[in-house]
Amino acid sequence: MYTSQMIKDGVTSSKMFYFRRAILTVFFTLLLHEANLLENGLARTPPMGWMSWGYYMCGIKCEGNESKCLNEQLIMSVADSFYRDGYQEAGYEYIIVDDCWSERARDEHGKLVADRKRFPRGMKFLGDYIHARGLKFGMYTNIADVTCMRYPGSKQYLSLDAHTFAEWGVDYLKVDGCFVSEDFLNVGYIMLGQYLNMTKRPMVYSCSWPYYIEFIHKKQPDYQVISKYCNMWRNFHDVQTSWEALAGIVQHYRRGYRDMAPHHGPGQWNDPDMLIFGTGVLTRSQSRIQLAVYAMLSAPILLSCDMNKITQYEKTLLQNLDLIAVAQDPLGIMARPYMFNGVIVWIKPHLPKKGDAYPSFSFALVNLDIEDSHVNLTPGLYGLNSTDGYTVLDVFSGHYLRNLTTKDTLSLLVPGQDVIMYTMYPL
Ligand SMILES: *[C@@H]1O[C@H](CO)[C@@H](O)[C@H](O)[C@H]1NC(C)=O
Ligand SMILES: *[C@@H]1O[C@H](CO)[C@@H](O)[C@H](O)[C@H]1NC(C)=O
Ligand SMILES: *[C@@H]1O[C@H](CO)[C@@H](O)[C@H](O)[C@H]1NC(C)=O
Ligand SMILES: *[C@@H]1O[C@H](CO)[C@@H](O)[C@H](O)[C@H]1NC(C)=O
């Protein structure tokens, strides 16, 4: 077993660094052949909740800018909204404080300190506040010397920071990878994961590892390895608050299906980043697209907005239990995309099953173009083979439309920038 002393020495003494890193690499390579997937029992379905970055970003300029301020009132107001407005019952659970939460310097013991102005009562207080409402608390760090916004990072403090987060009652840790070499990405995430485990506090481990491998170091991420150490991982750019950014995300996960889908399931999730609901940039049909695609992917569903700015329409979508059932299906399968006349048709088997043989299926027909498009679809060609047929639920209207045999063809008009989502239950 390596010790924290070994790692500390390895980092501080340049003489021994490469030698010891080589030993660590061997050690972790051995581990890698023993372990299969990260077995911390967490994130059996994709996490749902709220995260500060997308909308509040580095919201430190609070004077005269209260509406964009990342502080304890904001986090408490999200917890209150989840508790009061039906989100918690629908499954929204994690409230995650992203970058820019800390002081610029650690304390005299090297411990991270919450920003004294914006989080005057500290992070343990905030964790307690969130837990008192039956919700879960998430935080953020980076495995370089500094975070992406140049607050203190965890590289030389992996063990201490893991214990600090545990002490504060953290249930979910987002770990970024700005300013990290390819070599250290490939060991740092593993090391921090081990330290989190040693705290004995269950924490969902969200890694940005593959994002930095693919987009900064221009290599193919090794999802087989990443899924052994992380509960979820970012593998595309930060979402921007625009329709174009959303369309780019949808296309990325369509193209990446073959690489990602085999390493996606209970406890291990590809993460396309936050929803942009509540920001006023999406039309109703565009917001249906984002939610439908995330549900079909079995992706984490994390809001990032002022909860008071979510429209009644968006709230109804976010709390549509037929859709959440698809998003949170225990099988956790990533829907497979097909192209039909310019429309992406995502197909996902899920529970309930009839007997052992016949799962239910959801179909989402996503049209990213402006123009309407016509699609003829024969579900029987895509795995729906129960001879007793299926009943078809329109997920957005909540209406059962018709019954279907394995031979029937549906002739559908998918409006521009819109989605049709059906769930088909075996009869
Ligand atoms: C308000 O805060 C946001 C988020 O940090 C920042 O982008 C913006 O520049 C700030 N506006 C002013 C007027 O300080
Ligand atoms: C630590 O790892 C072991 C072995 O994989 C696992 O059984 C345990 O649940 C983990 N504990 C925590 C707190 O993550
Ligand atoms: C139905 O399809 C599933 C795969 O989707 C397959 O495992 C099963 O054997 C098929 N059953 C019949 C009766 O064709
Ligand atoms: C679909 O089939 C079920 C079970 O046979 C039946 O109860 C229901 O009325 C049918 N629905 C339609 C729209 O035909």
Short mmCIF file of C-alpha atoms and ligand atoms in Angstrom, two decimals:
data_model
loop_
_atom_site.label_atom_id
_atom_site.label_comp_id
_atom_site.label_asym_id
_atom_site.label_seq_id
_atom_site.Cartn_x
_atom_site.Cartn_y
_atom_site.Cartn_z
CA MET A 1 0.00 0.00 0.00
CA TYR A 2 1.34 3.44 -0.78
CA THR A 3 1.12 6.05 1.94
CA SER A 4 0.29 9.72 1.80
CA GLN A 5 3.91 10.37 2.80
CA MET A 6 5.11 8.57 -0.32
CA ILE A 7 2.92 10.69 -2.49
CA LYS A 8 3.86 13.89 -0.74
CA ASP A 9 7.55 13.08 -1.05
CA GLY A 10 7.03 12.04 -4.63
CA VAL A 11 5.61 15.42 -5.46
CA THR A 12 7.93 17.59 -3.38
CA SER A 13 11.23 15.85 -4.01
CA SER A 14 11.97 16.10 -7.68
CA LYS A 15 14.83 13.59 -7.33
CA MET A 16 12.54 10.76 -6.31
CA PHE A 17 9.52 11.93 -8.20
CA TYR A 18 9.83 10.00 -11.43
CA PHE A 19 11.01 6.86 -9.70
CA ARG A 20 8.14 6.90 -7.26
CA ARG A 21 5.65 7.81 -9.88
CA ALA A 22 6.82 4.78 -11.79
CA ILE A 23 6.17 2.64 -8.71
CA LEU A 24 2.76 4.22 -8.26
CA THR A 25 1.98 3.57 -11.88
CA VAL A 26 2.87 -0.08 -11.45
CA PHE A 27 0.79 -0.21 -8.31
CA PHE A 28 -2.21 1.34 -9.99
CA THR A 29 -1.75 -0.82 -13.04
CA LEU A 30 -1.97 -3.87 -10.78
CA LEU A 31 -5.06 -2.45 -9.11
CA LEU A 32 -6.53 -1.88 -12.48
CA HIS A 33 -6.37 -5.53 -13.33
CA GLU A 34 -8.01 -6.49 -10.05
CA ALA A 35 -10.89 -4.08 -9.98
CA ASN A 36 -13.65 -4.15 -12.55
CA LEU A 37 -15.81 -1.10 -12.07
CA LEU A 38 -15.81 1.43 -9.29
CA GLU A 39 -17.84 -0.34 -6.61
CA ASN A 40 -18.86 2.34 -4.15
CA GLY A 41 -22.55 1.54 -4.53
CA LEU A 42 -23.34 5.07 -5.70
CA ALA A 43 -25.06 6.61 -8.70
CA ARG A 44 -26.92 3.43 -9.57
CA THR A 45 -29.08 5.72 -11.68
CA PRO A 46 -27.71 8.92 -13.25
CA PRO A 47 -27.52 11.73 -10.67
CA MET A 48 -30.13 14.49 -10.84
CA GLY A 49 -29.80 17.91 -9.27
CA TRP A 50 -28.35 21.37 -9.71
CA MET A 51 -24.83 22.70 -10.23
CA SER A 52 -23.67 26.30 -10.05
CA TRP A 53 -21.27 26.65 -12.97
CA GLY A 54 -23.45 26.87 -16.09
CA TYR A 55 -25.37 29.96 -14.99
CA TYR A 56 -23.42 31.47 -12.08
CA MET A 57 -19.92 30.59 -13.28
CA CYS A 58 -17.29 32.30 -11.15
CA GLY A 59 -19.91 34.50 -9.47
CA ILE A 60 -17.65 36.36 -7.08
CA LYS A 61 -18.54 39.95 -8.00
CA CYS A 62 -21.56 40.16 -5.76
CA GLU A 63 -21.91 43.84 -4.98
CA GLY A 64 -24.47 45.30 -7.34
CA ASN A 65 -24.66 41.88 -9.03
CA GLU A 66 -26.69 39.83 -6.53
CA SER A 67 -28.47 37.90 -9.27
CA LYS A 68 -25.18 36.32 -10.39
CA CYS A 69 -23.64 35.78 -6.98
CA LEU A 70 -22.34 32.37 -5.92
CA ASN A 71 -22.93 32.43 -2.17
CA GLU A 72 -24.59 30.48 0.60
CA GLN A 73 -27.99 32.19 0.10
CA LEU A 74 -28.01 30.93 -3.47
CA ILE A 75 -27.23 27.33 -2.50
CA MET A 76 -29.77 27.43 0.33
CA SER A 77 -32.40 28.85 -2.03
CA VAL A 78 -31.87 25.91 -4.41
CA ALA A 79 -32.28 23.45 -1.53
CA ASP A 80 -35.46 25.27 -0.47
CA SER A 81 -36.81 25.14 -4.00
CA PHE A 82 -36.06 21.43 -4.42
CA TYR A 83 -37.75 20.76 -1.08
CA ARG A 84 -40.76 23.01 -1.65
CA ASP A 85 -41.50 22.92 -5.36
CA GLY A 86 -41.73 19.21 -6.12
CA TYR A 87 -38.24 18.69 -7.57
CA GLN A 88 -37.12 16.41 -4.79
CA GLU A 89 -40.12 14.11 -5.24
CA ALA A 90 -39.32 13.94 -8.95
CA GLY A 91 -35.76 12.77 -8.15
CA TYR A 92 -33.64 15.94 -8.10
CA GLU A 93 -31.22 15.38 -5.27
CA TYR A 94 -27.66 16.72 -5.58
CA ILE A 95 -26.85 20.40 -5.08
CA ILE A 96 -23.32 21.02 -6.31
CA VAL A 97 -21.12 24.05 -5.67
CA ASP A 98 -18.67 24.42 -8.56
CA ASP A 99 -15.44 26.45 -8.83
CA CYS A 100 -14.84 29.77 -7.00
CA TRP A 101 -16.21 28.73 -3.61
CA SER A 102 -12.97 29.03 -1.65
CA GLU A 103 -10.56 31.60 -0.31
CA ARG A 104 -7.48 32.22 -2.46
CA ALA A 105 -5.27 30.64 0.19
CA ARG A 106 -5.42 27.54 2.37
CA ASP A 107 -5.25 27.95 6.13
CA GLU A 108 -2.06 27.50 8.18
CA HIS A 109 -2.64 23.72 8.24
CA GLY A 110 -3.00 23.54 4.48
CA LYS A 111 -6.75 23.04 4.70
CA LEU A 112 -9.16 24.54 2.16
CA VAL A 113 -11.24 27.44 3.47
CA ALA A 114 -14.60 28.59 2.12
CA ASP A 115 -14.77 32.21 0.97
CA ARG A 116 -15.38 34.14 4.19
CA LYS A 117 -17.67 36.76 2.65
CA ARG A 118 -19.82 34.57 0.44
CA PHE A 119 -19.90 31.44 2.63
CA PRO A 120 -19.52 32.98 6.11
CA ARG A 121 -20.88 29.92 7.90
CA GLY A 122 -18.61 27.52 6.02
CA MET A 123 -19.27 24.42 3.98
CA LYS A 124 -20.19 22.09 6.84
CA PHE A 125 -23.09 24.43 7.62
CA LEU A 126 -24.20 24.30 4.02
CA GLY A 127 -23.95 20.50 3.94
CA ASP A 128 -26.06 20.28 7.09
CA TYR A 129 -28.63 22.66 5.61
CA ILE A 130 -28.92 20.55 2.47
CA HIS A 131 -29.02 17.26 4.38
CA ALA A 132 -31.74 18.56 6.70
CA ARG A 133 -33.97 18.72 3.64
CA GLY A 134 -33.15 15.16 2.64
CA LEU A 135 -30.95 16.33 -0.23
CA LYS A 136 -27.30 15.71 -1.09
CA PHE A 137 -24.33 18.05 -1.17
CA GLY A 138 -21.78 18.30 -3.95
CA MET A 139 -18.53 20.21 -4.23
CA TYR A 140 -15.71 20.86 -6.66
CA THR A 141 -11.94 20.72 -6.92
CA ASN A 142 -9.22 20.31 -9.54
CA ILE A 143 -6.23 17.95 -9.51
CA ALA A 144 -3.68 20.65 -10.41
CA ASP A 145 -2.10 23.12 -7.99
CA VAL A 146 -4.95 25.50 -8.79
CA THR A 147 -8.52 25.14 -10.04
CA CYS A 148 -9.58 26.27 -13.52
CA MET A 149 -10.29 29.73 -12.04
CA ARG A 150 -7.01 29.62 -10.08
CA TYR A 151 -8.32 28.90 -6.62
CA PRO A 152 -6.34 26.37 -4.56
CA GLY A 153 -6.26 22.95 -6.25
CA SER A 154 -5.84 19.51 -4.74
CA LYS A 155 -2.72 18.13 -6.45
CA GLN A 156 -0.43 18.23 -3.43
CA TYR A 157 -3.25 17.79 -0.92
CA LEU A 158 -5.19 14.82 -2.25
CA SER A 159 -5.53 13.07 1.10
CA LEU A 160 -6.14 16.19 3.17
CA ASP A 161 -8.74 17.51 0.74
CA ALA A 162 -10.53 14.14 0.55
CA HIS A 163 -10.81 14.21 4.34
CA THR A 164 -11.92 17.83 4.38
CA PHE A 165 -14.71 17.11 1.90
CA ALA A 166 -15.76 14.08 3.94
CA GLU A 167 -15.77 16.17 7.13
CA TRP A 168 -17.99 18.77 5.47
CA GLY A 169 -20.53 16.10 4.56
CA VAL A 170 -19.89 16.11 0.84
CA ASP A 171 -21.80 13.42 -1.09
CA TYR A 172 -20.57 14.19 -4.61
CA LEU A 173 -17.27 15.60 -5.83
CA LYS A 174 -16.71 17.09 -9.26
CA VAL A 175 -13.02 16.96 -10.06
CA ASP A 176 -11.73 19.09 -12.89
CA GLY A 177 -8.51 18.65 -14.85
CA CYS A 178 -7.36 22.12 -15.94
CA PHE A 179 -3.57 22.60 -16.18
CA VAL A 180 -2.86 18.89 -15.69
CA SER A 181 -0.37 16.94 -17.80
CA GLU A 182 -1.60 13.85 -19.58
CA ASP A 183 0.54 11.68 -17.30
CA PHE A 184 -0.85 13.16 -14.14
CA LEU A 185 -4.45 12.96 -15.40
CA ASN A 186 -3.90 9.23 -15.75
CA VAL A 187 -2.68 8.78 -12.17
CA GLY A 188 -4.14 11.75 -10.27
CA TYR A 189 -7.77 10.73 -10.75
CA ILE A 190 -6.98 7.22 -9.59
CA MET A 191 -5.09 8.46 -6.55
CA LEU A 192 -7.78 10.92 -5.49
CA GLY A 193 -10.40 8.19 -5.92
CA GLN A 194 -8.43 5.98 -3.53
CA TYR A 195 -8.21 8.78 -0.98
CA LEU A 196 -11.94 9.44 -1.25
CA ASN A 197 -12.53 5.77 -0.63
CA MET A 198 -10.25 5.83 2.42
CA THR A 199 -12.38 8.53 4.07
CA LYS A 200 -15.14 5.90 4.22
CA ARG A 201 -17.67 8.56 3.26
CA PRO A 202 -19.58 7.60 0.11
CA MET A 203 -19.04 10.34 -2.47
CA VAL A 204 -20.12 10.21 -6.10
CA TYR A 205 -16.88 10.71 -8.01
CA SER A 206 -17.33 12.90 -11.09
CA CYS A 207 -14.18 13.13 -13.22
CA SER A 208 -13.37 15.45 -16.10
CA TRP A 209 -10.53 13.09 -17.07
CA PRO A 210 -11.67 12.05 -20.57
CA TYR A 211 -12.53 15.62 -21.53
CA TYR A 212 -8.94 16.74 -20.97
CA ILE A 213 -7.48 13.64 -22.61
CA GLU A 214 -9.56 14.16 -25.76
CA PHE A 215 -9.80 17.93 -26.12
CA ILE A 216 -6.60 19.20 -24.50
CA HIS A 217 -4.15 16.33 -25.02
CA LYS A 218 -5.78 15.16 -28.29
CA LYS A 219 -5.82 11.46 -27.45
CA GLN A 220 -8.56 8.86 -27.40
CA PRO A 221 -9.87 8.45 -23.80
CA ASP A 222 -9.60 4.93 -22.41
CA TYR A 223 -13.13 4.54 -21.13
CA GLN A 224 -12.43 1.06 -19.89
CA VAL A 225 -9.95 2.49 -17.39
CA ILE A 226 -11.93 5.62 -16.58
CA SER A 227 -15.06 3.63 -15.78
CA LYS A 228 -13.05 1.62 -13.24
CA TYR A 229 -12.35 4.70 -11.18
CA CYS A 230 -15.14 7.22 -11.70
CA ASN A 231 -18.91 7.22 -11.25
CA MET A 232 -19.36 9.71 -14.06
CA TRP A 233 -17.22 11.74 -16.36
CA ARG A 234 -17.39 14.80 -18.54
CA ASN A 235 -16.29 14.14 -22.10
CA PHE A 236 -17.35 17.21 -24.04
CA HIS A 237 -17.04 20.98 -23.72
CA ASP A 238 -18.78 22.98 -21.00
CA VAL A 239 -22.33 23.68 -22.10
CA GLN A 240 -22.94 27.28 -23.16
CA THR A 241 -26.36 28.89 -22.80
CA SER A 242 -27.41 28.66 -26.43
CA TRP A 243 -29.36 26.42 -28.77
CA GLU A 244 -26.23 25.96 -30.93
CA ALA A 245 -24.32 24.60 -27.93
CA LEU A 246 -27.16 22.21 -27.17
CA ALA A 247 -27.35 21.01 -30.79
CA GLY A 248 -23.57 20.43 -30.68
CA ILE A 249 -23.95 18.27 -27.57
CA VAL A 250 -26.67 16.19 -29.19
CA GLN A 251 -24.49 15.58 -32.27
CA HIS A 252 -21.44 14.75 -30.15
CA TYR A 253 -23.24 12.01 -28.22
CA ARG A 254 -24.75 10.68 -31.44
CA ARG A 255 -21.32 10.40 -33.05
CA GLY A 256 -19.67 9.05 -29.90
CA TYR A 257 -22.24 6.34 -29.25
CA ARG A 258 -20.01 3.41 -30.20
CA ASP A 259 -17.14 4.53 -27.97
CA MET A 260 -19.22 5.56 -25.00
CA ALA A 261 -22.18 3.19 -24.79
CA PRO A 262 -20.21 0.08 -23.75
CA HIS A 263 -18.91 1.94 -20.68
CA HIS A 264 -22.18 3.46 -19.59
CA GLY A 265 -24.54 2.03 -16.98
CA PRO A 266 -25.34 1.85 -13.26
CA GLY A 267 -22.51 3.52 -11.33
CA GLN A 268 -20.70 4.74 -14.47
CA TRP A 269 -22.13 7.55 -16.59
CA ASN A 270 -21.06 9.70 -19.52
CA ASP A 271 -21.99 13.27 -18.60
CA PRO A 272 -22.99 15.76 -21.33
CA ASP A 273 -23.06 18.63 -18.79
CA MET A 274 -25.88 20.74 -17.40
CA LEU A 275 -29.33 21.59 -18.74
CA ILE A 276 -29.80 25.19 -19.81
CA PHE A 277 -33.38 25.41 -18.56
CA GLY A 278 -34.37 28.55 -16.67
CA THR A 279 -32.08 30.78 -18.73
CA GLY A 280 -34.62 31.94 -21.31
CA VAL A 281 -32.57 30.84 -24.33
CA LEU A 282 -34.57 27.79 -25.41
CA THR A 283 -37.97 27.65 -27.08
CA ARG A 284 -40.40 25.11 -25.67
CA SER A 285 -39.60 22.56 -28.36
CA GLN A 286 -35.84 23.07 -27.94
CA SER A 287 -36.19 22.46 -24.20
CA ARG A 288 -38.12 19.26 -24.97
CA ILE A 289 -35.16 18.20 -27.13
CA GLN A 290 -32.62 18.71 -24.35
CA LEU A 291 -34.60 16.81 -21.77
CA ALA A 292 -35.62 14.01 -24.13
CA VAL A 293 -32.04 13.43 -25.32
CA TYR A 294 -30.63 13.41 -21.79
CA ALA A 295 -33.34 10.97 -20.70
CA MET A 296 -32.63 8.71 -23.68
CA LEU A 297 -28.89 8.78 -23.03
CA SER A 298 -29.43 7.89 -19.35
CA ALA A 299 -27.38 11.00 -18.65
CA PRO A 300 -27.13 12.94 -15.40
CA ILE A 301 -29.76 15.70 -15.27
CA LEU A 302 -28.28 18.75 -13.57
CA LEU A 303 -29.96 22.14 -13.70
CA SER A 304 -27.98 25.36 -13.56
CA CYS A 305 -30.11 28.45 -13.16
CA ASP A 306 -31.99 30.65 -10.76
CA MET A 307 -34.75 28.26 -9.70
CA ASN A 308 -37.17 31.22 -9.65
CA LYS A 309 -36.62 31.73 -13.38
CA ILE A 310 -37.76 28.27 -14.39
CA THR A 311 -41.00 28.78 -16.30
CA GLN A 312 -44.13 26.86 -15.45
CA TYR A 313 -43.76 25.02 -18.75
CA GLU A 314 -40.16 24.02 -18.01
CA LYS A 315 -41.12 22.91 -14.52
CA THR A 316 -43.83 20.65 -15.93
CA LEU A 317 -41.26 19.09 -18.27
CA LEU A 318 -38.69 18.66 -15.49
CA GLN A 319 -41.29 16.93 -13.34
CA ASN A 320 -42.80 14.75 -16.07
CA LEU A 321 -42.63 11.39 -14.34
CA ASP A 322 -43.06 9.37 -17.53
CA LEU A 323 -39.92 11.04 -18.83
CA ILE A 324 -38.03 10.78 -15.54
CA ALA A 325 -38.84 7.06 -15.49
CA VAL A 326 -37.00 6.69 -18.81
CA ALA A 327 -34.12 8.90 -17.61
CA GLN A 328 -33.77 7.00 -14.33
CA ASP A 329 -34.39 3.51 -15.65
CA PRO A 330 -32.43 1.02 -13.52
CA LEU A 331 -30.92 -0.70 -16.59
CA GLY A 332 -29.23 2.61 -17.44
CA ILE A 333 -28.80 1.86 -21.14
CA MET A 334 -27.56 4.62 -23.45
CA ALA A 335 -30.04 4.94 -26.33
CA ARG A 336 -28.74 3.99 -29.74
CA PRO A 337 -28.99 6.65 -32.45
CA TYR A 338 -30.10 6.03 -36.04
CA MET A 339 -30.50 8.57 -38.85
CA PHE A 340 -33.82 8.73 -40.72
CA ASN A 341 -34.26 11.45 -43.31
CA GLY A 342 -32.21 13.94 -41.31
CA VAL A 343 -33.88 13.03 -38.02
CA ILE A 344 -31.92 11.37 -35.21
CA VAL A 345 -33.99 8.49 -33.86
CA TRP A 346 -32.76 7.35 -30.45
CA ILE A 347 -33.95 3.93 -29.30
CA LYS A 348 -33.65 2.69 -25.74
CA PRO A 349 -34.82 -0.54 -24.11
CA HIS A 350 -35.80 -0.24 -20.46
CA LEU A 351 -37.99 -1.60 -17.69
CA PRO A 352 -40.66 -2.77 -17.16
CA LYS A 353 -40.08 -6.08 -18.90
CA LYS A 354 -42.82 -8.50 -19.76
CA GLY A 355 -41.52 -11.79 -18.39
CA ASP A 356 -37.77 -11.94 -18.93
CA ALA A 357 -37.86 -11.47 -22.65
CA TYR A 358 -39.62 -8.27 -23.59
CA PRO A 359 -38.41 -4.91 -22.34
CA SER A 360 -40.28 -1.68 -22.92
CA PHE A 361 -38.73 0.70 -25.46
CA SER A 362 -38.59 4.45 -25.80
CA PHE A 363 -38.11 6.22 -29.11
CA ALA A 364 -37.09 9.86 -29.40
CA LEU A 365 -37.19 11.37 -32.88
CA VAL A 366 -35.03 14.48 -32.73
CA ASN A 367 -35.09 17.01 -35.54
CA LEU A 368 -32.31 19.59 -35.13
CA ASP A 369 -33.07 21.25 -38.47
CA ILE A 370 -35.44 24.15 -39.05
CA GLU A 371 -37.41 22.19 -41.64
CA ASP A 372 -40.04 19.61 -40.69
CA SER A 373 -39.16 16.06 -41.62
CA HIS A 374 -41.16 12.95 -42.36
CA VAL A 375 -40.16 9.59 -40.87
CA ASN A 376 -41.59 6.11 -41.41
CA LEU A 377 -40.65 3.90 -38.53
CA THR A 378 -41.32 0.20 -38.00
CA PRO A 379 -40.54 -0.44 -34.32
CA GLY A 380 -40.60 -4.20 -34.94
CA LEU A 381 -37.31 -3.79 -36.84
CA TYR A 382 -35.60 -2.36 -33.74
CA GLY A 383 -36.10 -5.05 -31.14
CA LEU A 384 -39.83 -4.84 -30.41
CA ASN A 385 -40.70 -8.47 -30.99
CA SER A 386 -43.44 -9.34 -28.51
CA THR A 387 -46.21 -10.89 -30.58
CA ASP A 388 -48.79 -9.55 -28.10
CA GLY A 389 -47.88 -6.07 -29.28
CA TYR A 390 -47.20 -2.81 -27.46
CA THR A 391 -49.14 0.15 -26.23
CA VAL A 392 -47.76 3.56 -27.17
CA LEU A 393 -47.47 6.46 -24.72
CA ASP A 394 -46.74 9.97 -25.99
CA VAL A 395 -44.35 11.05 -23.24
CA PHE A 396 -44.92 14.80 -23.58
CA SER A 397 -48.71 14.80 -23.81
CA GLY A 398 -49.15 11.89 -21.39
CA HIS A 399 -51.69 10.29 -23.75
CA TYR A 400 -51.78 6.66 -24.78
CA LEU A 401 -52.04 6.96 -28.52
CA ARG A 402 -52.63 3.48 -29.88
CA ASN A 403 -51.55 -0.15 -29.78
CA LEU A 404 -48.96 -1.52 -32.14
CA THR A 405 -48.02 -4.89 -33.60
CA THR A 406 -44.48 -5.86 -34.55
CA LYS A 407 -45.41 -5.29 -38.21
CA ASP A 408 -46.93 -1.81 -37.91
CA THR A 409 -45.22 1.22 -39.39
CA LEU A 410 -45.62 4.63 -37.82
CA SER A 411 -45.69 7.54 -40.21
CA LEU A 412 -44.57 10.61 -38.31
CA LEU A 413 -44.03 14.26 -39.08
CA VAL A 414 -41.29 15.65 -36.84
CA PRO A 415 -41.53 19.46 -36.75
CA GLY A 416 -38.34 21.53 -37.12
CA GLN A 417 -36.27 21.80 -33.94
CA ASP A 418 -38.61 19.50 -32.10
CA VAL A 419 -38.84 15.97 -30.79
CA ILE A 420 -41.41 13.21 -30.66
CA MET A 421 -40.92 10.84 -27.74
CA TYR A 422 -42.88 7.63 -27.37
CA THR A 423 -42.63 4.90 -24.79
CA MET A 424 -43.87 1.49 -25.89
CA TYR A 425 -44.85 -0.98 -23.19
CA PRO A 426 -45.32 -4.66 -24.11
CA LEU A 427 -48.93 -5.82 -23.74
C1 LIG B 1 -21.91 39.73 -12.62
O1 LIG B 1 -21.44 38.39 -12.39
C2 LIG B 1 -21.23 37.61 -13.57
C3 LIG B 1 -20.89 36.20 -13.16
O2 LIG B 1 -19.71 36.14 -12.46
C4 LIG B 1 -20.15 38.26 -14.41
O3 LIG B 1 -19.97 37.53 -15.60
C5 LIG B 1 -20.54 39.69 -14.73
O4 LIG B 1 -19.48 40.32 -15.39
C6 LIG B 1 -20.86 40.47 -13.44
N1 LIG B 1 -21.41 41.78 -13.79
C7 LIG B 1 -20.97 42.87 -13.21
C8 LIG B 1 -21.67 44.14 -13.63
O5 LIG B 1 -20.10 42.88 -12.37
C1 LIG B 2 -14.19 1.62 -1.11
O1 LIG B 2 -13.87 0.60 -2.03
C2 LIG B 2 -14.38 -0.68 -1.70
C3 LIG B 2 -13.81 -1.68 -2.68
O2 LIG B 2 -14.13 -1.34 -4.00
C4 LIG B 2 -15.90 -0.60 -1.72
O3 LIG B 2 -16.44 -1.87 -1.38
C5 LIG B 2 -16.37 0.45 -0.76
O4 LIG B 2 -17.78 0.60 -0.87
C6 LIG B 2 -15.72 1.79 -1.04
N1 LIG B 2 -16.10 2.71 -0.01
C7 LIG B 2 -16.36 4.00 -0.23
C8 LIG B 2 -16.76 4.80 0.96
O5 LIG B 2 -16.29 4.50 -1.34
C1 LIG B 3 -36.68 -10.47 -28.97
O1 LIG B 3 -35.58 -9.58 -29.07
C2 LIG B 3 -34.62 -9.76 -28.06
C3 LIG B 3 -33.57 -8.68 -28.26
O2 LIG B 3 -34.17 -7.45 -28.28
C4 LIG B 3 -34.03 -11.14 -28.12
O3 LIG B 3 -33.12 -11.32 -27.03
C5 LIG B 3 -35.14 -12.18 -28.03
O4 LIG B 3 -34.59 -13.45 -28.22
C6 LIG B 3 -36.19 -11.92 -29.08
N1 LIG B 3 -37.30 -12.81 -28.86
C7 LIG B 3 -37.95 -13.39 -29.87
C8 LIG B 3 -39.09 -14.27 -29.48
O5 LIG B 3 -37.65 -13.21 -31.04
C1 LIG B 4 -54.52 -1.67 -26.21
O1 LIG B 4 -54.55 -2.98 -25.71
C2 LIG B 4 -55.04 -3.06 -24.38
C3 LIG B 4 -54.84 -4.49 -23.90
O2 LIG B 4 -55.33 -5.39 -24.87
C4 LIG B 4 -56.49 -2.61 -24.33
O3 LIG B 4 -56.97 -2.65 -23.00
C5 LIG B 4 -56.55 -1.20 -24.85
O4 LIG B 4 -57.90 -0.78 -24.93
C6 LIG B 4 -55.91 -1.08 -26.23
N1 LIG B 4 -55.84 0.31 -26.59
C7 LIG B 4 -56.22 0.75 -27.77
C8 LIG B 4 -56.08 2.24 -27.99
O5 LIG B 4 -56.64 0.02 -28.66
#
